[in-house]
Coordinates of C-alpha atoms and ligand atoms in Angstrom, one line a residue:
M172 CA -18.6 1.0 13.9
S173 CA -14.9 2.9 15.1
K174 CA -14.5 6.5 14.6
L175 CA -11.3 8.7 14.7
L176 CA -11.5 12.5 14.7
L177 CA -9.1 14.5 14.0
K178 CA -9.0 17.6 15.8
G179 CA -7.3 21.4 14.3
G180 CA -4.8 20.1 11.8
R181 CA -3.6 22.0 9.5
L182 CA -5.0 19.5 6.8
L183 CA -2.6 19.8 3.6
D184 CA -3.2 17.6 -0.1
P185 CA -0.9 19.5 -2.6
R186 CA -3.2 17.3 -5.0
A187 CA -6.8 17.8 -4.2
G188 CA -6.2 21.2 -3.4
V189 CA -6.8 21.5 0.1
D190 CA -4.2 24.2 2.5
R191 CA -7.1 24.9 5.6
V192 CA -7.5 24.7 9.3
A193 CA -10.3 22.4 10.2
D194 CA -11.4 18.6 11.7
V195 CA -11.9 15.8 10.1
L196 CA -14.1 12.3 11.4
I197 CA -12.9 9.4 9.7
T198 CA -16.6 6.5 9.8
D199 CA -15.1 2.5 9.7
T200 CA -12.0 3.1 6.4
V201 CA -13.8 6.0 5.1
I202 CA -13.4 10.1 5.1
A203 CA -16.9 10.9 7.0
A204 CA -17.1 14.5 7.5
I205 CA -14.4 17.6 7.2
G206 CA -15.8 21.2 8.9
E207 CA -15.0 23.7 11.7
D208 CA -16.1 22.4 15.0
L209 CA -16.7 18.4 14.0
T210 CA -17.8 16.8 17.5
D211 CA -18.6 12.8 18.1
P212 CA -18.6 11.0 21.2
A213 CA -17.9 7.4 19.4
A214 CA -15.0 9.5 18.6
R215 CA -11.6 8.4 19.7
V216 CA -9.7 12.2 19.2
V217 CA -6.4 12.3 17.8
D218 CA -5.6 16.6 18.8
C219 CA -3.6 18.2 15.7
R220 CA -3.7 21.4 16.8
G221 CA 0.0 23.2 15.1
L222 CA 0.6 19.7 13.3
V223 CA -0.2 18.9 9.5
V224 CA -3.0 16.5 7.7
T225 CA -1.8 14.9 5.1
P226 CA -2.7 11.7 2.4
G227 CA -1.1 8.7 4.2
F228 CA 2.5 8.0 3.2
I229 CA 3.8 4.8 0.5
D230 CA 7.7 4.4 0.3
L231 CA 7.5 2.6 -3.7
H232 CA 10.6 0.6 -3.0
V233 CA 10.6 -1.4 0.7
H234 CA 12.8 -5.4 1.4
L235 CA 10.9 -6.6 4.1
R236 CA 13.1 -10.0 3.6
E237 CA 10.5 -11.8 4.2
P238 CA 10.4 -15.0 3.2
G239 CA 13.9 -16.1 3.2
E240 CA 15.2 -13.6 5.8
E241 CA 13.4 -12.6 8.2
W242 CA 15.9 -12.6 11.0
K243 CA 16.6 -9.2 9.1
E244 CA 13.2 -8.6 8.9
D245 CA 9.5 -9.8 7.7
I246 CA 5.9 -8.4 7.4
A247 CA 5.5 -8.1 10.9
S248 CA 9.0 -6.2 12.5
G249 CA 8.5 -3.6 8.7
T250 CA 5.6 -2.7 9.0
R251 CA 5.2 -1.9 11.7
A252 CA 8.6 0.0 11.4
A253 CA 6.8 1.8 8.9
A254 CA 3.5 2.4 10.6
R255 CA 6.1 4.2 13.1
G256 CA 7.7 6.2 10.4
G257 CA 4.3 7.8 9.2
F258 CA 3.9 5.6 6.1
V259 CA 1.0 4.2 5.9
A260 CA 2.2 1.6 2.6
V261 CA 5.2 0.0 1.9
C262 CA 5.1 -1.5 -2.0
A263 CA 8.1 -5.3 -0.7
V264 CA 10.4 -5.9 -3.1
P265 CA 10.9 -9.8 -4.5
N266 CA 14.3 -9.8 -3.7
T267 CA 14.1 -13.1 -1.2
R268 CA 15.0 -16.0 -1.4
P269 CA 13.9 -17.0 -2.2
V270 CA 12.5 -14.5 -5.0
I271 CA 8.9 -13.3 -4.8
D272 CA 9.1 -15.0 -9.5
N273 CA 5.4 -16.1 -8.8
A274 CA 1.6 -15.6 -8.7
A275 CA 2.2 -18.6 -5.9
L276 CA 5.1 -15.7 -3.9
V277 CA 3.0 -12.2 -4.6
R278 CA -0.2 -14.3 -2.7
F279 CA 2.2 -15.4 0.0
V280 CA 2.7 -12.0 1.0
V281 CA -0.1 -10.6 0.1
E282 CA -1.9 -13.4 2.3
K283 CA 0.6 -13.0 5.1
A284 CA 0.9 -9.2 5.2
A285 CA -3.3 -9.1 5.1
R286 CA -2.8 -10.7 8.6
E287 CA 0.7 -9.4 9.5
A288 CA 1.5 -6.7 8.6
A289 CA 0.6 -2.2 10.7
V290 CA 0.2 -1.5 7.1
K291 CA -0.9 -2.7 3.6
V292 CA 1.7 -3.9 1.7
W293 CA 2.0 -4.3 -1.9
P294 CA 4.5 -6.7 -3.8
Y295 CA 6.1 -6.3 -6.3
G296 CA 6.8 -9.4 -8.5
A297 CA 10.9 -10.4 -10.2
V298 CA 11.1 -9.1 -13.8
T299 CA 13.2 -12.9 -14.4
K300 CA 13.0 -16.0 -13.4
G301 CA 15.0 -16.3 -10.0
Q302 CA 16.5 -12.8 -10.7
K303 CA 19.1 -14.0 -12.5
G304 CA 18.2 -11.8 -16.0
E305 CA 17.6 -14.3 -18.6
E306 CA 14.0 -15.6 -18.8
L307 CA 10.7 -13.4 -18.3
A308 CA 9.1 -14.4 -15.5
E309 CA 4.8 -15.3 -15.5
L310 CA 4.4 -11.4 -15.5
G311 CA 0.6 -11.4 -16.2
E312 CA -0.1 -13.9 -13.8
M313 CA 1.8 -11.9 -11.1
A314 CA -0.1 -8.7 -11.9
A315 CA -3.5 -10.7 -12.1
A316 CA -2.1 -12.0 -8.1
G317 CA -1.5 -8.5 -6.6
A318 CA 1.8 -7.0 -8.3
V319 CA 1.8 -3.9 -8.5
G320 CA 5.1 -3.7 -10.6
F321 CA 8.3 -5.6 -12.1
T322 CA 11.8 -5.1 -10.2
D323 CA 15.1 -7.4 -10.4
D324 CA 16.4 -4.7 -7.7
G325 CA 19.4 -6.6 -5.4
H326 CA 21.2 -6.3 -8.7
P327 CA 19.9 -4.5 -12.3
I328 CA 19.1 -5.9 -15.6
E329 CA 22.1 -6.2 -17.6
R330 CA 20.6 -8.0 -20.6
A331 CA 19.0 -4.8 -22.9
E332 CA 16.5 -7.3 -25.2
V333 CA 15.4 -8.7 -21.7
M334 CA 14.4 -5.1 -20.3
R335 CA 12.8 -4.1 -23.7
L336 CA 10.3 -7.5 -23.8
A337 CA 9.5 -6.6 -19.8
L338 CA 8.9 -3.2 -20.8
L339 CA 7.3 -3.9 -23.7
Y340 CA 4.8 -7.0 -21.6
A341 CA 4.1 -4.9 -17.8
R342 CA 2.6 -3.0 -20.5
Q343 CA -0.1 -4.5 -21.0
F344 CA -0.9 -4.8 -17.4
G345 CA 0.2 -1.6 -16.9
R346 CA 2.5 -1.6 -14.6
P347 CA 5.7 -0.2 -14.6
V348 CA 9.4 -2.2 -14.8
L349 CA 11.5 -0.2 -12.0
D350 CA 15.4 -0.7 -12.8
H351 CA 18.2 -0.7 -10.0
A352 CA 20.6 0.7 -12.7
E353 CA 24.1 0.2 -12.1
D354 CA 26.4 -1.1 -15.5
R355 CA 28.8 -4.1 -12.8
S356 CA 31.7 -3.6 -16.0
L357 CA 31.6 -0.2 -14.9
S358 CA 31.0 -0.2 -11.3
Q359 CA 32.8 -3.3 -10.3
D360 CA 31.8 -3.5 -6.3
G361 CA 33.3 -0.4 -6.1
A362 CA 32.6 0.4 -2.3
M363 CA 32.3 3.4 -3.1
H364 CA 32.0 7.1 -4.5
Y365 CA 34.3 7.3 -7.5
G366 CA 36.8 10.7 -6.0
R367 CA 38.7 12.0 -3.6
F368 CA 37.4 10.7 -1.2
S369 CA 37.9 6.3 -1.9
T370 CA 40.6 8.0 -3.5
L371 CA 42.0 9.0 -0.4
A372 CA 40.7 5.9 1.5
G373 CA 42.8 4.0 -1.2
L374 CA 38.9 2.3 -1.6
R375 CA 37.8 0.5 -4.9
G376 CA 35.5 3.3 -6.8
Y377 CA 32.3 3.1 -7.6
D378 CA 32.0 5.6 -10.9
P379 CA 28.8 7.9 -12.1
L380 CA 28.5 6.4 -14.6
A381 CA 27.7 2.4 -14.9
E382 CA 24.6 4.5 -13.0
E383 CA 24.2 6.6 -16.0
V384 CA 24.6 5.1 -19.1
H385 CA 21.8 2.5 -17.8
V386 CA 19.5 5.0 -17.2
A387 CA 20.4 6.4 -21.1
R388 CA 19.8 2.4 -21.9
D389 CA 16.3 2.3 -19.2
V390 CA 15.3 5.8 -21.2
L391 CA 16.2 4.9 -24.1
L392 CA 13.7 1.5 -24.2
A393 CA 10.6 2.8 -22.8
E394 CA 11.0 5.3 -26.0
A395 CA 10.6 3.1 -28.3
T396 CA 8.2 0.5 -26.9
G397 CA 6.2 2.5 -25.2
G398 CA 6.3 1.3 -21.9
H399 CA 6.9 3.2 -18.6
V400 CA 10.1 2.5 -16.7
H401 CA 10.9 3.2 -12.8
I402 CA 14.7 4.2 -12.7
M403 CA 15.3 3.3 -9.1
H404 CA 17.5 5.4 -6.3
V405 CA 18.8 7.7 -8.6
S406 CA 22.2 9.5 -7.3
T407 CA 23.9 11.2 -9.8
A408 CA 23.9 14.6 -11.4
R409 CA 23.8 13.1 -15.1
S410 CA 21.3 11.2 -14.7
V411 CA 19.0 13.3 -13.0
E412 CA 19.3 15.1 -16.6
I413 CA 19.3 12.3 -18.5
I414 CA 15.7 11.8 -17.0
R415 CA 14.9 16.3 -16.9
Q416 CA 15.3 15.2 -21.2
A417 CA 13.7 12.0 -21.4
K418 CA 10.6 13.5 -19.8
A419 CA 10.4 16.6 -22.3
R420 CA 10.0 14.7 -24.5
G421 CA 7.1 12.2 -23.5
V422 CA 9.0 9.6 -22.7
R423 CA 7.1 7.7 -20.2
V424 CA 10.3 7.7 -17.7
T425 CA 10.0 8.5 -13.5
A426 CA 12.0 7.7 -11.1
E427 CA 12.6 8.5 -6.4
V428 CA 15.3 9.1 -4.4
T429 CA 16.4 8.3 -1.4
P430 CA 16.1 10.1 1.3
H431 CA 19.7 9.4 2.3
H432 CA 20.9 9.9 -1.4
L433 CA 19.0 13.5 -0.6
A434 CA 20.7 14.6 3.3
L435 CA 24.3 13.1 2.4
T436 CA 27.6 12.7 0.3
D437 CA 31.0 10.8 0.0
E438 CA 32.1 13.5 2.7
D439 CA 29.8 11.9 5.4
V440 CA 31.6 8.6 4.3
A441 CA 35.4 9.9 5.5
G442 CA 33.8 11.8 8.7
S443 CA 32.3 8.8 10.0
G444 CA 35.1 6.5 10.1
Y445 CA 34.6 4.8 7.0
D446 CA 31.6 3.3 8.9
T447 CA 30.1 0.4 7.4
N448 CA 26.3 2.0 8.1
F449 CA 27.1 4.9 5.1
K450 CA 27.4 2.3 2.6
M451 CA 24.8 1.1 0.1
N452 CA 24.2 0.8 -3.6
P453 CA 24.7 3.5 -5.5
P454 CA 26.7 4.7 -2.7
L455 CA 26.8 8.4 -1.4
R456 CA 27.5 10.6 -4.0
S457 CA 29.3 13.7 -4.2
A458 CA 27.9 16.7 -3.5
E459 CA 27.6 18.7 -6.2
D460 CA 25.1 14.7 -7.2
R461 CA 23.4 16.1 -3.5
E462 CA 22.6 19.6 -4.8
A463 CA 21.4 17.6 -8.5
L464 CA 19.1 15.5 -7.0
I465 CA 17.8 17.9 -4.3
A466 CA 17.3 20.1 -7.7
G467 CA 15.7 17.3 -9.7
L468 CA 13.1 16.4 -6.7
A469 CA 12.0 20.3 -6.3
D470 CA 11.3 20.0 -9.7
G471 CA 9.5 17.3 -10.3
T472 CA 12.0 15.5 -12.9
I473 CA 12.7 13.0 -9.1
D474 CA 8.9 11.4 -8.8
C475 CA 8.9 10.7 -5.5
V476 CA 11.2 9.5 -2.6
A477 CA 11.7 5.9 -1.1
T478 CA 13.0 4.2 1.4
D479 CA 15.4 1.6 -0.6
H480 CA 15.2 0.2 3.6
A481 CA 17.3 -2.6 3.4
P482 CA 17.8 -4.6 6.9
H483 CA 20.6 -6.8 7.0
H484 CA 22.0 -7.8 10.7
R485 CA 25.2 -6.4 12.8
D486 CA 27.3 -9.6 11.2
D487 CA 27.2 -8.2 8.1
K488 CA 27.7 -4.7 9.2
E489 CA 30.8 -5.4 11.7
V490 CA 33.1 -5.4 9.3
E491 CA 35.6 -3.0 7.6
F492 CA 34.1 -1.0 5.0
G493 CA 35.1 -2.8 1.8
L494 CA 33.1 -5.9 2.7
A495 CA 30.5 -4.9 3.8
K496 CA 26.9 -5.7 2.7
N497 CA 25.4 -2.5 1.0
G498 CA 21.9 -1.5 2.4
V499 CA 20.8 1.2 5.0
V500 CA 17.6 1.7 7.1
G501 CA 15.5 4.0 6.0
L502 CA 11.3 3.1 7.6
E503 CA 11.5 5.1 11.0
T504 CA 14.1 8.3 9.7
A505 CA 12.9 9.1 6.4
V506 CA 10.6 12.0 7.4
G507 CA 13.0 13.6 9.8
V508 CA 15.7 13.3 7.5
V509 CA 13.3 14.9 4.3
L510 CA 11.6 17.4 7.4
D511 CA 15.0 18.2 8.2
A512 CA 17.5 18.2 5.3
L513 CA 15.6 19.4 2.7
V514 CA 11.9 21.4 4.4
R515 CA 13.2 23.6 7.3
T516 CA 16.1 24.1 4.9
G517 CA 13.8 26.5 2.5
R518 CA 15.0 23.3 -0.7
L519 CA 12.4 21.3 -0.9
S520 CA 8.4 22.6 -0.5
L521 CA 6.6 20.5 2.6
E522 CA 3.9 20.3 -0.4
R523 CA 5.9 19.1 -3.1
M524 CA 7.2 16.8 0.0
I525 CA 3.8 15.9 0.4
L526 CA 3.3 15.1 -3.4
A527 CA 6.7 12.9 -3.4
M528 CA 5.9 10.3 -0.5
S529 CA 2.1 10.3 -1.1
T530 CA 0.3 10.9 -3.9
R531 CA 3.1 10.8 -6.8
P532 CA 4.4 6.6 -6.0
A533 CA 0.5 6.1 -5.7
E534 CA 0.7 7.9 -9.2
V535 CA 3.7 6.2 -10.0
L536 CA 1.2 2.2 -9.8
G537 CA -0.9 3.6 -12.2
L538 CA -2.8 3.7 -8.4
R539 CA -5.9 6.7 -7.8
P540 CA -3.7 8.4 -4.7
P541 CA -4.7 9.7 -1.0
S542 CA -6.4 12.6 -1.0
L543 CA -8.2 14.3 2.3
R544 CA -11.3 14.2 0.7
V545 CA -15.2 13.0 2.1
G546 CA -15.6 9.5 1.1
A547 CA -11.7 8.8 0.2
E548 CA -10.1 5.4 1.6
A549 CA -8.8 7.3 5.4
D550 CA -5.6 6.9 3.9
V551 CA -3.4 9.7 6.9
T552 CA -0.5 10.5 7.1
V553 CA 0.1 13.4 10.0
L554 CA 3.7 15.8 10.9
D555 CA 5.1 17.0 14.2
L556 CA 7.8 20.1 11.8
E557 CA 8.4 21.6 14.7
K558 CA 9.2 18.3 17.2
R559 CA 13.5 18.0 17.8
W560 CA 14.3 13.8 18.4
I561 CA 17.3 11.9 18.6
V562 CA 17.6 8.5 16.2
R563 CA 18.3 5.7 18.6
A564 CA 18.4 2.4 17.8
E565 CA 17.5 0.9 21.1
D566 CA 14.1 2.6 20.0
M567 CA 13.6 1.2 16.5
V568 CA 11.4 -1.2 15.7
S569 CA 12.9 -2.9 12.3
R570 CA 14.3 -5.8 13.4
S571 CA 17.6 -3.7 11.9
R572 CA 19.5 -0.9 13.1
N573 CA 21.4 -0.4 10.2
S574 CA 21.5 3.5 9.7
P575 CA 23.5 6.4 9.1
F576 CA 22.0 9.5 11.1
L577 CA 21.8 7.1 14.7
G578 CA 22.5 9.8 17.0
R579 CA 21.3 12.7 14.3
E580 CA 19.3 15.1 15.9
L581 CA 16.0 15.6 13.8
V582 CA 13.7 18.1 13.9
G583 CA 10.0 17.0 12.1
A584 CA 8.9 13.7 12.7
P585 CA 5.3 11.7 11.6
A586 CA 3.6 11.6 14.7
A587 CA 0.2 9.5 13.6
T588 CA -0.5 7.6 10.9
V589 CA -3.9 5.9 9.8
V590 CA -4.1 3.2 7.8
S591 CA -8.3 2.1 6.3
G592 CA -9.5 4.8 8.9
R593 CA -7.5 2.4 11.9
L594 CA -5.0 4.5 14.4
V595 CA -1.3 2.9 14.0
M596 CA 1.2 5.3 14.5
E597 CA 0.3 8.3 17.8
G598 CA 3.0 10.6 19.1
G599 CA 5.8 8.0 18.0
R600 CA 4.0 5.1 19.6
L601 CA 2.9 1.8 18.0
V602 CA -1.7 1.8 19.2
G603 CA -3.4 0.5 18.0
W604 CA -3.1 -3.7 18.5
Ligands
LIG922 ZN1 19.1 -1.0 -5.6

């Protein structure tokens, strides 16, 4: 029997109404006791004085790159990055090689993760075969094999009829369809947000309308079918407004925003000297868009923060901006960036952050959220709100280091990660295996 004692932290679980200083005793996989001055000579003790103990963080949007591109990331390295970043679970998107579009490949991820992963891995299945946008994949079989939702991320679902059918079928299995909202006839392979800075740089602009018309379409299709659509990486002010209005009408729409869209703008792309680590899809938007994303997250219009962790090898990034691959890593910086850019500045309450990174992600998938209650599974994240640190490539355990935050000083960091009762990270260091 393994025992872990989290000593003297501030326990904060907004959904359960918990906010108190107490000890947490974990026995095997379960929270066995919560109280003052708990002792157990058999327990490994983690000193949590001055720290915040929260339900475990979940990342809804992670590219683990396995199978097929293991030199960028694999299940082992990606989940170690997640553990280091304070996450107890990650949802793996299926745009791998081959595409995860059948039950056998879903099982491959589940079984490989059971052997090698540092945190829980919840795979998505593709919506369409080969993510080609034409023929629906076997959603029911993938759900039965463990797929927690369906997405063609990496590609938008272009044909409305395919999206309509996907929402109808996924609804039968109680799973969301997660969409990368982009009308490619409008985005036109834009390298960065369409605006003053793209014009100054002579780079092809990515019109925010490309996202907004797609979000509007998805919302209408969800309304018509009663299906659940989840909009991935929302980036524009008008997308937030469309989602806000749809929610008010009772449409089953949920949404996520990335830490980089919350913290950075197109001005930062220019300020970086067009560093390709600032290139992603959707691109970093205007300052007004960023403000709307923060407001949308604060008022619950945007449900979750998700990283869109997208590892790329240096070869794909050490090229000119317009040619570089889209995507940035995010698992190891997400908590620090959100704490530093939003919580410390008073833009987002710590309670709302915990809901957006722990409780809501589970609820979006229809899963029971992690909780700080006796009897609950011991999935726990510990936060250090005061820790000052600098994001350094050499500290990262991800196989790729394409982060726009390299060199940036952050205040706030994950201090410990407990996955199903197992301490996997303490003080920024991986432990336990
Ligand atoms: Zn995407």
